[in-house]
PDB file of C-alpha atoms and ligand atoms in Angstrom:
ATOM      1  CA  UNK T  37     -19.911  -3.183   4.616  1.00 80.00           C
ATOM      2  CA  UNK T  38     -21.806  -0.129   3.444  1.00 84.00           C
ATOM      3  CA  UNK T  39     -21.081   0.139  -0.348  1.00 88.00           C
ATOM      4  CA  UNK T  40     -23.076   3.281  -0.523  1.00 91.00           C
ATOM      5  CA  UNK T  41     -20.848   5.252   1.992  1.00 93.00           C
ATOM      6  CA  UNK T  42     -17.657   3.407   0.095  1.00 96.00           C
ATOM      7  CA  UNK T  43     -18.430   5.140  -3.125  1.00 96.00           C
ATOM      8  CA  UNK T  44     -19.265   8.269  -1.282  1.00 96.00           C
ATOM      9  CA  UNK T  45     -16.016   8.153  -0.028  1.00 97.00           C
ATOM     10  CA  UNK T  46     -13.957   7.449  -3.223  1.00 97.00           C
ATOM     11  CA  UNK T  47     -15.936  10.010  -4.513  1.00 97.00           C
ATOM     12  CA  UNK T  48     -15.085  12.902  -2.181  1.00 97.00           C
ATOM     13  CA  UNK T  49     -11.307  11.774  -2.289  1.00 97.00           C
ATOM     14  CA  UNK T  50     -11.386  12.253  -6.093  1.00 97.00           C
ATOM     15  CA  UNK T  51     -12.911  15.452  -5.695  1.00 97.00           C
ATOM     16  CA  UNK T  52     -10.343  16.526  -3.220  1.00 97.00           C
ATOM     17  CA  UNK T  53      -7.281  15.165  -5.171  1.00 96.00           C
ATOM     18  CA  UNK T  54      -6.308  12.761  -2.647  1.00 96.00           C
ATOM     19  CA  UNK T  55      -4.474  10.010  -3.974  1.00 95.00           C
ATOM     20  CA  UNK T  56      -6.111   6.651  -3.660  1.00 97.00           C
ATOM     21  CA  UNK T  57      -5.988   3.334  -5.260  1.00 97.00           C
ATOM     22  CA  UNK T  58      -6.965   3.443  -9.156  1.00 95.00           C
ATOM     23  CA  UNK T  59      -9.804   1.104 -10.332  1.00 95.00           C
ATOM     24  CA  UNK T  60      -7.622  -1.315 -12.210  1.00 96.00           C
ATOM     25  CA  UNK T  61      -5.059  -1.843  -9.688  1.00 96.00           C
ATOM     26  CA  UNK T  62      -7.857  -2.252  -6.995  1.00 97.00           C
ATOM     27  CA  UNK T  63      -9.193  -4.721  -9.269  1.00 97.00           C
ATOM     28  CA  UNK T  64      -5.908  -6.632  -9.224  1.00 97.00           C
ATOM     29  CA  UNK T  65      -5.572  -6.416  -5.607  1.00 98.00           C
ATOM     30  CA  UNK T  66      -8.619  -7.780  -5.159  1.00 97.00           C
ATOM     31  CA  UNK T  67      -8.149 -11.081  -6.988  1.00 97.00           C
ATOM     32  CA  UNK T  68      -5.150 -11.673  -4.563  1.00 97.00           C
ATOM     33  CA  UNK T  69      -6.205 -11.102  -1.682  1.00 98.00           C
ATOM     34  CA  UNK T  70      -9.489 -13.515  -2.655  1.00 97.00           C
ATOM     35  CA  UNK T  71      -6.758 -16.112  -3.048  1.00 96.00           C
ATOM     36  CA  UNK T  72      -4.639 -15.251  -0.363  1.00 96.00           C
ATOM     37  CA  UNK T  73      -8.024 -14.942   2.281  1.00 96.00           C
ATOM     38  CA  UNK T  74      -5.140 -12.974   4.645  1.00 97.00           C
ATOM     39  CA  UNK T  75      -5.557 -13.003   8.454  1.00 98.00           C
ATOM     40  CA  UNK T  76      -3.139  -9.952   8.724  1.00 98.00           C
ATOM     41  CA  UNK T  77      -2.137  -7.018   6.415  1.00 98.00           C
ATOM     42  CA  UNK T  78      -0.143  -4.108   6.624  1.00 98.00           C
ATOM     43  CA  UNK T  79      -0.437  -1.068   4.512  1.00 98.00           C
ATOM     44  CA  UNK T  80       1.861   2.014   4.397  1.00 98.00           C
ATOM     45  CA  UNK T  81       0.240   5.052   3.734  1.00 98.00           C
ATOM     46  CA  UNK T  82      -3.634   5.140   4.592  1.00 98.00           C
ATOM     47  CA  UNK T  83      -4.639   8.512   3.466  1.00 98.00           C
ATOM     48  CA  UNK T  84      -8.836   8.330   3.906  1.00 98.00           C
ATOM     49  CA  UNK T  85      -8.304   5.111   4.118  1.00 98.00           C
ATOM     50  CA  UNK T  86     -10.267   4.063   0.919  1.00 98.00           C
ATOM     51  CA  UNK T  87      -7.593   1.611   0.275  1.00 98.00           C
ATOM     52  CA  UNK T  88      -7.895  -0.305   4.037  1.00 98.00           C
ATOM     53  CA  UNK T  89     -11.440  -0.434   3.331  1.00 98.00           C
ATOM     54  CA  UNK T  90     -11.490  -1.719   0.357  1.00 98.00           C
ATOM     55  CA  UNK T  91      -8.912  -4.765   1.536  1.00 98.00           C
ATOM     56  CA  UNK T  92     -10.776  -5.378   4.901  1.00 98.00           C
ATOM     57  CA  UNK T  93     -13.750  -7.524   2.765  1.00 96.00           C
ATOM     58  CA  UNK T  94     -11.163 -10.029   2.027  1.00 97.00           C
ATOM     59  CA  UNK T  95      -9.993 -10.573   5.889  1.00 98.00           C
ATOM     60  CA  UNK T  96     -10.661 -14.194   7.291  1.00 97.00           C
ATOM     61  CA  UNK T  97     -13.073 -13.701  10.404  1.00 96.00           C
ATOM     62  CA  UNK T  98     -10.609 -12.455  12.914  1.00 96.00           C
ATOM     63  CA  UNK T  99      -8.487 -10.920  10.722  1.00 98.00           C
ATOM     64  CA  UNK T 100      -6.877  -7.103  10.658  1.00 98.00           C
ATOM     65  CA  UNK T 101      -5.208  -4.406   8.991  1.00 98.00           C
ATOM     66  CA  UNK T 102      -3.269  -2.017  10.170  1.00 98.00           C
ATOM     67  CA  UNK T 103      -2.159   1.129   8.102  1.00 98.00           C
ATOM     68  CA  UNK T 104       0.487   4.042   8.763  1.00 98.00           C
ATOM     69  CA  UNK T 105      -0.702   7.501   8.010  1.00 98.00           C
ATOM     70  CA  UNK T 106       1.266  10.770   9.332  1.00 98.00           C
ATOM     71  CA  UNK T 107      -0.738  13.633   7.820  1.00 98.00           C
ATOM     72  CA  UNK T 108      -3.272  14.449  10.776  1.00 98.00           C
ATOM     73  CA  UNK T 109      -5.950  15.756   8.649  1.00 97.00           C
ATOM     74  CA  UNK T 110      -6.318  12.739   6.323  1.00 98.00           C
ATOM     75  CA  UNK T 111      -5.901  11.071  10.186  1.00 98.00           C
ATOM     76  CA  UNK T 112      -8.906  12.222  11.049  1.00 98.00           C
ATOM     77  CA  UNK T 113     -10.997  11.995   7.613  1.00 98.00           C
ATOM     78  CA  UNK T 114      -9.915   8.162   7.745  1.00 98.00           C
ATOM     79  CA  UNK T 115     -11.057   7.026  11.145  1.00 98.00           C
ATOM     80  CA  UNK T 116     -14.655   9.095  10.236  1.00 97.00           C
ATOM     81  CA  UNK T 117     -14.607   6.817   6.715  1.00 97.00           C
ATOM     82  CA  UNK T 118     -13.685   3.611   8.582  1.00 97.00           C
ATOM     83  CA  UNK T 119     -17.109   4.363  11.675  1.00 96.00           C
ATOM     84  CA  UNK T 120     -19.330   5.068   8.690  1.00 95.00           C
ATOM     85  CA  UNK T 121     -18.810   1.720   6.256  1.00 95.00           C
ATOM     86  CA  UNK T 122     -18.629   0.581   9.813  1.00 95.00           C
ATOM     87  CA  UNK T 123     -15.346  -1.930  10.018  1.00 96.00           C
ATOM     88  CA  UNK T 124     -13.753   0.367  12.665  1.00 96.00           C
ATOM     89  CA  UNK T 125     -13.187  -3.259  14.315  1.00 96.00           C
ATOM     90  CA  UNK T 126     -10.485  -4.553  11.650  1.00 98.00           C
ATOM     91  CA  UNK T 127      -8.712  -1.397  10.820  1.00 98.00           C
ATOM     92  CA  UNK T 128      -6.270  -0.017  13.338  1.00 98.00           C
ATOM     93  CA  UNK T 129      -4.409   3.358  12.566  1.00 98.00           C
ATOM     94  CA  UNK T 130      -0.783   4.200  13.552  1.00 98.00           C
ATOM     95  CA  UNK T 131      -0.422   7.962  13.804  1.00 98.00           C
ATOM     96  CA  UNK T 132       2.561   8.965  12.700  1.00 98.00           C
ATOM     97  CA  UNK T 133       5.917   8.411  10.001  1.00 98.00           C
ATOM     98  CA  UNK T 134       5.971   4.861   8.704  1.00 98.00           C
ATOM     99  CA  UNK T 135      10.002   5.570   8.995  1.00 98.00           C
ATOM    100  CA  UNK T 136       9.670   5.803  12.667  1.00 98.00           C
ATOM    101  CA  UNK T 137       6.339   3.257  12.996  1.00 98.00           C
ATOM    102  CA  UNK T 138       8.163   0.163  11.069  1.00 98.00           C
ATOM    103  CA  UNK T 139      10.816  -0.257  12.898  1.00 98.00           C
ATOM    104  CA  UNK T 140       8.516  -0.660  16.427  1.00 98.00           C
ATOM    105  CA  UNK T 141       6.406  -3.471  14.824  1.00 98.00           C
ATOM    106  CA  UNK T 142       7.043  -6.667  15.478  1.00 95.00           C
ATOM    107  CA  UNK T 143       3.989  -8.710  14.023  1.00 95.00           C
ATOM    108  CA  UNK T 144       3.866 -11.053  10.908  1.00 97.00           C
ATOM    109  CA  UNK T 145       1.609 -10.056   7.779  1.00 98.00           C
ATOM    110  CA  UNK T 146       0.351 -12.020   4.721  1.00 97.00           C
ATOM    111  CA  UNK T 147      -0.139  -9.329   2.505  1.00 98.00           C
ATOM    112  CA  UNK T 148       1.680  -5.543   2.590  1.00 98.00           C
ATOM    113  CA  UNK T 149       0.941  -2.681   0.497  1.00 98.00           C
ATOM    114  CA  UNK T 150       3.463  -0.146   0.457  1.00 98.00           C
ATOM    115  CA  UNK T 151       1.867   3.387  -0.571  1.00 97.00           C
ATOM    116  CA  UNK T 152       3.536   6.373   0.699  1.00 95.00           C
ATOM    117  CA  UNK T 153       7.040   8.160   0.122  1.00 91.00           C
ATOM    118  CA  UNK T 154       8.547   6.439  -3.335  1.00 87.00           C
ATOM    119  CA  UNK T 155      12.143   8.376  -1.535  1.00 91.00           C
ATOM    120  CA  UNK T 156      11.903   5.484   1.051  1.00 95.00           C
ATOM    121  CA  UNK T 157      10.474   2.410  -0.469  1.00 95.00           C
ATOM    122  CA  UNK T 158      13.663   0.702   0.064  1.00 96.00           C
ATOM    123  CA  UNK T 159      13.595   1.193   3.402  1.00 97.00           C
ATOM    124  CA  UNK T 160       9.969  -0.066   3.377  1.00 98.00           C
ATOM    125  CA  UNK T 161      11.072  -3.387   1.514  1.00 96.00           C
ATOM    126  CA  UNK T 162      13.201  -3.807   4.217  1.00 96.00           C
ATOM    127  CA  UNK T 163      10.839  -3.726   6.875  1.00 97.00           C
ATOM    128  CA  UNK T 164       8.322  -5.500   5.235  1.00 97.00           C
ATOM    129  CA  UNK T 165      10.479  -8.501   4.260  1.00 95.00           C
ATOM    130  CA  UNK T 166      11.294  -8.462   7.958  1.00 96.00           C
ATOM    131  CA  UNK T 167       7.557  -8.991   9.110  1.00 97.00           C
ATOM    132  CA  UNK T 168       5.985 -10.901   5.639  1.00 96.00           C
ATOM    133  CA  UNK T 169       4.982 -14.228   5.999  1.00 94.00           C
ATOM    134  CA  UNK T 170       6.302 -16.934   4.486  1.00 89.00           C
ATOM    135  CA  UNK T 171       4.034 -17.175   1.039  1.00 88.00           C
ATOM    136  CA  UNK T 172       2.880 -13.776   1.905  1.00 95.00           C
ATOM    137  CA  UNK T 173       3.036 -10.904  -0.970  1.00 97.00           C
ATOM    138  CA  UNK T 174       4.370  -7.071  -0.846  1.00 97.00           C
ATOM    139  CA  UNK T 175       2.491  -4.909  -3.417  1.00 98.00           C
ATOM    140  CA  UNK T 176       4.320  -1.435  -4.395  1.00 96.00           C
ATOM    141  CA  UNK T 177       1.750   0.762  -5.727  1.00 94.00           C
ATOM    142  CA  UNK T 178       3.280   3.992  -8.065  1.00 90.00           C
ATOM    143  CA  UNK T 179       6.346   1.921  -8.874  1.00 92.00           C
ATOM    144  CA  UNK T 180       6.364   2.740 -12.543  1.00 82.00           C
ATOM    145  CA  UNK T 181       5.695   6.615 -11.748  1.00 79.00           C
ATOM    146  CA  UNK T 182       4.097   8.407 -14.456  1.00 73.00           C
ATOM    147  CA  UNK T 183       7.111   6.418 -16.853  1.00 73.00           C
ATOM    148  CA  UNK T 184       9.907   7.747 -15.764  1.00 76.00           C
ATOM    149  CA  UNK T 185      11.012   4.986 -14.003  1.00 71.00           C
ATOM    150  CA  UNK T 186      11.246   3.112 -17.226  1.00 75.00           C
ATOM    151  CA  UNK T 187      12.550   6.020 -19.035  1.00 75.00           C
ATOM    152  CA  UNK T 188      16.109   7.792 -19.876  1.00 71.00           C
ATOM    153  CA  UNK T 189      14.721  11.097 -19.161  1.00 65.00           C
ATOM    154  CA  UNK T 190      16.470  12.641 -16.215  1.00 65.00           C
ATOM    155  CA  UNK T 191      16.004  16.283 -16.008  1.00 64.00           C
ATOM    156  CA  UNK T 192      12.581  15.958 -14.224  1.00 66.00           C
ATOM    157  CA  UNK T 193      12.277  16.704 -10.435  1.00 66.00           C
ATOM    158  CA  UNK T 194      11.928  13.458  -9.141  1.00 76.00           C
ATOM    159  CA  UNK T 195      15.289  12.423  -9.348  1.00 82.00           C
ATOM    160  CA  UNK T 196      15.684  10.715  -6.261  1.00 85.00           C
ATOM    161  CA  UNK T 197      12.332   9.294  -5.799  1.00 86.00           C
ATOM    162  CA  UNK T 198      12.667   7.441  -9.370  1.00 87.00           C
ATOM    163  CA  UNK T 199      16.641   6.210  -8.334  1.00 88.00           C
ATOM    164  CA  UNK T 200      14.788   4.907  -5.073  1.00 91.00           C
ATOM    165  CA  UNK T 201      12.017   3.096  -6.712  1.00 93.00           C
ATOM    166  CA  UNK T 202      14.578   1.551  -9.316  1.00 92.00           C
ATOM    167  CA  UNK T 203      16.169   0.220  -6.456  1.00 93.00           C
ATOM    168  CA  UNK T 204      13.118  -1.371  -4.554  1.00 96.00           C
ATOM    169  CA  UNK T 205      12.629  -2.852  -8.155  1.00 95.00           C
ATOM    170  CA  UNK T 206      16.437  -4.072  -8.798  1.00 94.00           C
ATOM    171  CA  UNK T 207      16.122  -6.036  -5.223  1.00 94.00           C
ATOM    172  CA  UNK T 208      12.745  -7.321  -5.593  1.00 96.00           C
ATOM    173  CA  UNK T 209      14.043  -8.972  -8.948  1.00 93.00           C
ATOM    174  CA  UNK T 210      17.615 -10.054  -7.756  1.00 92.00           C
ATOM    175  CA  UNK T 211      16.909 -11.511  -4.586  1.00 92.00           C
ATOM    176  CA  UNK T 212      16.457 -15.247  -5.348  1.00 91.00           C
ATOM    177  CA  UNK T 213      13.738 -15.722  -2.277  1.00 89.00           C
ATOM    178  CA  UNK T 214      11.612 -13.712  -4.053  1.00 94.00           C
ATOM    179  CA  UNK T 215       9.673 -13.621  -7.424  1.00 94.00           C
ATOM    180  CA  UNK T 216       8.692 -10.595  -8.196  1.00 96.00           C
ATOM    181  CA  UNK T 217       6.251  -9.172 -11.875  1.00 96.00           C
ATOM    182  CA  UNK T 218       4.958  -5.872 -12.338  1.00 93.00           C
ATOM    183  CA  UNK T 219       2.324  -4.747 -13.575  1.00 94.00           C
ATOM    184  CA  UNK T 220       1.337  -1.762 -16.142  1.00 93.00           C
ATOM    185  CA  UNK T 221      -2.084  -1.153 -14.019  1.00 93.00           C
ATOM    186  CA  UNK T 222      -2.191   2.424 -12.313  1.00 88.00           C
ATOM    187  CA  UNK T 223       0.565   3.581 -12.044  1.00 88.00           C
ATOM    188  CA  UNK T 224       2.596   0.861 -11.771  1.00 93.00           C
ATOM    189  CA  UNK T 225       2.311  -2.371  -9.312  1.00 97.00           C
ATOM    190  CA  UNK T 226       4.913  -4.334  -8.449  1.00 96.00           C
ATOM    191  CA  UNK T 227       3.566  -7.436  -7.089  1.00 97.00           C
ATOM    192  CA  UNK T 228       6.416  -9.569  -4.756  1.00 97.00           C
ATOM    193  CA  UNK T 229       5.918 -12.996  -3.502  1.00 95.00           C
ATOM    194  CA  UNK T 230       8.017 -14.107  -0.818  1.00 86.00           C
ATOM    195  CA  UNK T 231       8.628 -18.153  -1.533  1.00 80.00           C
ATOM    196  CA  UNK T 232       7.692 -20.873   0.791  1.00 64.00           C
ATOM    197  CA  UNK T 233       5.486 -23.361   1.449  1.00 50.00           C
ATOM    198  CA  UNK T 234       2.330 -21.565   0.250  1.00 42.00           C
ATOM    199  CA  UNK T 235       3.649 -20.486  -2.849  1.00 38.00           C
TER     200      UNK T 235
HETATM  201  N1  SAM K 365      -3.455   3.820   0.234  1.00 75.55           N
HETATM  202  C1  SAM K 365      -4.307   4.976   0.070  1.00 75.55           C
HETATM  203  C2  SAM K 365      -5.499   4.586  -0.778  1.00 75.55           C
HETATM  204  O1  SAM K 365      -5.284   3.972  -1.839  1.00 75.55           O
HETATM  205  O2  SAM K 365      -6.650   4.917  -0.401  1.00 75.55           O
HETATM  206  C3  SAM K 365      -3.591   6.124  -0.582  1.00 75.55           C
HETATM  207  C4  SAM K 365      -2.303   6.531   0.070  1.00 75.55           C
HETATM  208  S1  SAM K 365      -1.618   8.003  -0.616  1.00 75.55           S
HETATM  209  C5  SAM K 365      -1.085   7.522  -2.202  1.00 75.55           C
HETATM  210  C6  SAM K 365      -0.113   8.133   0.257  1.00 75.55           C
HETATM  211  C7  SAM K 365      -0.255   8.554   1.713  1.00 75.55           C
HETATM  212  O3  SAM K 365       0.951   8.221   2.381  1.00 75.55           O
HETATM  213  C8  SAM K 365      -0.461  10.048   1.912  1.00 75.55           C
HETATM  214  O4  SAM K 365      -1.663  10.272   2.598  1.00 75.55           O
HETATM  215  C9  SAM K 365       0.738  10.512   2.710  1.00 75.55           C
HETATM  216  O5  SAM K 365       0.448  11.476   3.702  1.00 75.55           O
HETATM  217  C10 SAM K 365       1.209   9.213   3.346  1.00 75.55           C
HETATM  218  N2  SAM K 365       2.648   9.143   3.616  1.00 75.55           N
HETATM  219  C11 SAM K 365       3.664   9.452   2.768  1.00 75.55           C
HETATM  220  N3  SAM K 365       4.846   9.206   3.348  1.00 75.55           N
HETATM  221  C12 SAM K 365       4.578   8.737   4.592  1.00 75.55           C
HETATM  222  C13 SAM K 365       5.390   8.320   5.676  1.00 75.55           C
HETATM  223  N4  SAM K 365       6.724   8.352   5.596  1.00 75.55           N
HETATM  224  N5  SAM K 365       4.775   7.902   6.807  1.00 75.55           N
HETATM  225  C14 SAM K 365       3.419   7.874   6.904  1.00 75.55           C
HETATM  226  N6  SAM K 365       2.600   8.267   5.910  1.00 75.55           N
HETATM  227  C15 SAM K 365       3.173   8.682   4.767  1.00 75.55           C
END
């Protein structure tokens, strides 16, 4: 992978204000997936697709993401990133609203990183636990949100984004096939471990 065009990339997305993986919570990803050495992951919400990048060093030799992205400029911006650190082979785009996208895929995944809408990350859950494999691991990037997920404060306007992401986090934790923890990194990571044989 070209590291040079990876940090030109990260740099232009800061620049621009496009929302992409912070440093710590990158950092944490990374010492997963180096245990986990996944064959197949799925991410929701690809933006410039710093993210995808970043996760395809860790794919066994074979192995291949694919990400959801429905905003056609950052579309386009991505599949230029992925040709220039040149791993246009392992990253596969689906064009379009991860609402509409999960419910067409069939395939299993050992590691899914939900990233987009916090309004529909229990619908994402759902879809994910559908197609995780057994041992596998959902990460929920943003779930703390700025605090107020945590917090009693309720006159902000993210109402019903914060409701929804206490509710991914009130199944993750009830739900006695999984064992969730999250962490304080970014802005919040919610790291879920589906349990069977592997874990
Ligand atoms: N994972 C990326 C990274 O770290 O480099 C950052 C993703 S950014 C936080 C969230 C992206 O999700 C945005 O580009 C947005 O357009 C996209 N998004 C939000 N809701 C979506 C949906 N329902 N379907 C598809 N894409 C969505």
């Amino acid at each position: 992978m070209n590291k040079q065009e990876l940090e030109k990339i990260k740099q232009k997305a800061l620049e621009e204000h496009i929302p992409i993986i912070m440093d710590d919570t990158l950092e944490v990803v990374d010492e997963i997936l180096t245990k986990l050495k996944p064959k197949k992951i799925l991410e929701i919400g690809t933006a410039v697709g710093y993210s995808a990048i970043c996760f395809s060093e860790y794919l066994i030799v074979g192995g291949k993401i694919d990400t959801i992205e429905r905003d056609e400029e950052r579309i386009l911006q991505a599949k230029e990133n992925i040709k220039k650190v040149g791993v246009e082979e392992k990253i596969n785009i689906y064009e379009g609203d991860a609402v509409e996208i999960l419910p067409t895929l069939n395939e299993k995944y050992d590691m899914i990183f939900i990233d987009a809408a916090k309004g529909k990350y229990p619908f994402f859950l759902k879809e994910a636990l559908r197609m995780l494999n057994e041992g596998g691991v959902i990460l929920a990037d943003n779930i703390l949100y700025k605090g107020y997920v945590m917090s009693d404060y309720n006159k902000h306007k993210q109402r019903t984004a914060v409701r929804n992401l206490r509710e991914y986090i009130a199944e993750v934790t009830n739900n006695p096939n999984l064992k969730t923890e999250i962490l304080e990194v970014g802005d919040g990571l919610a790291i879920t471990r589906k349990l069977g044989k592997a874990v």
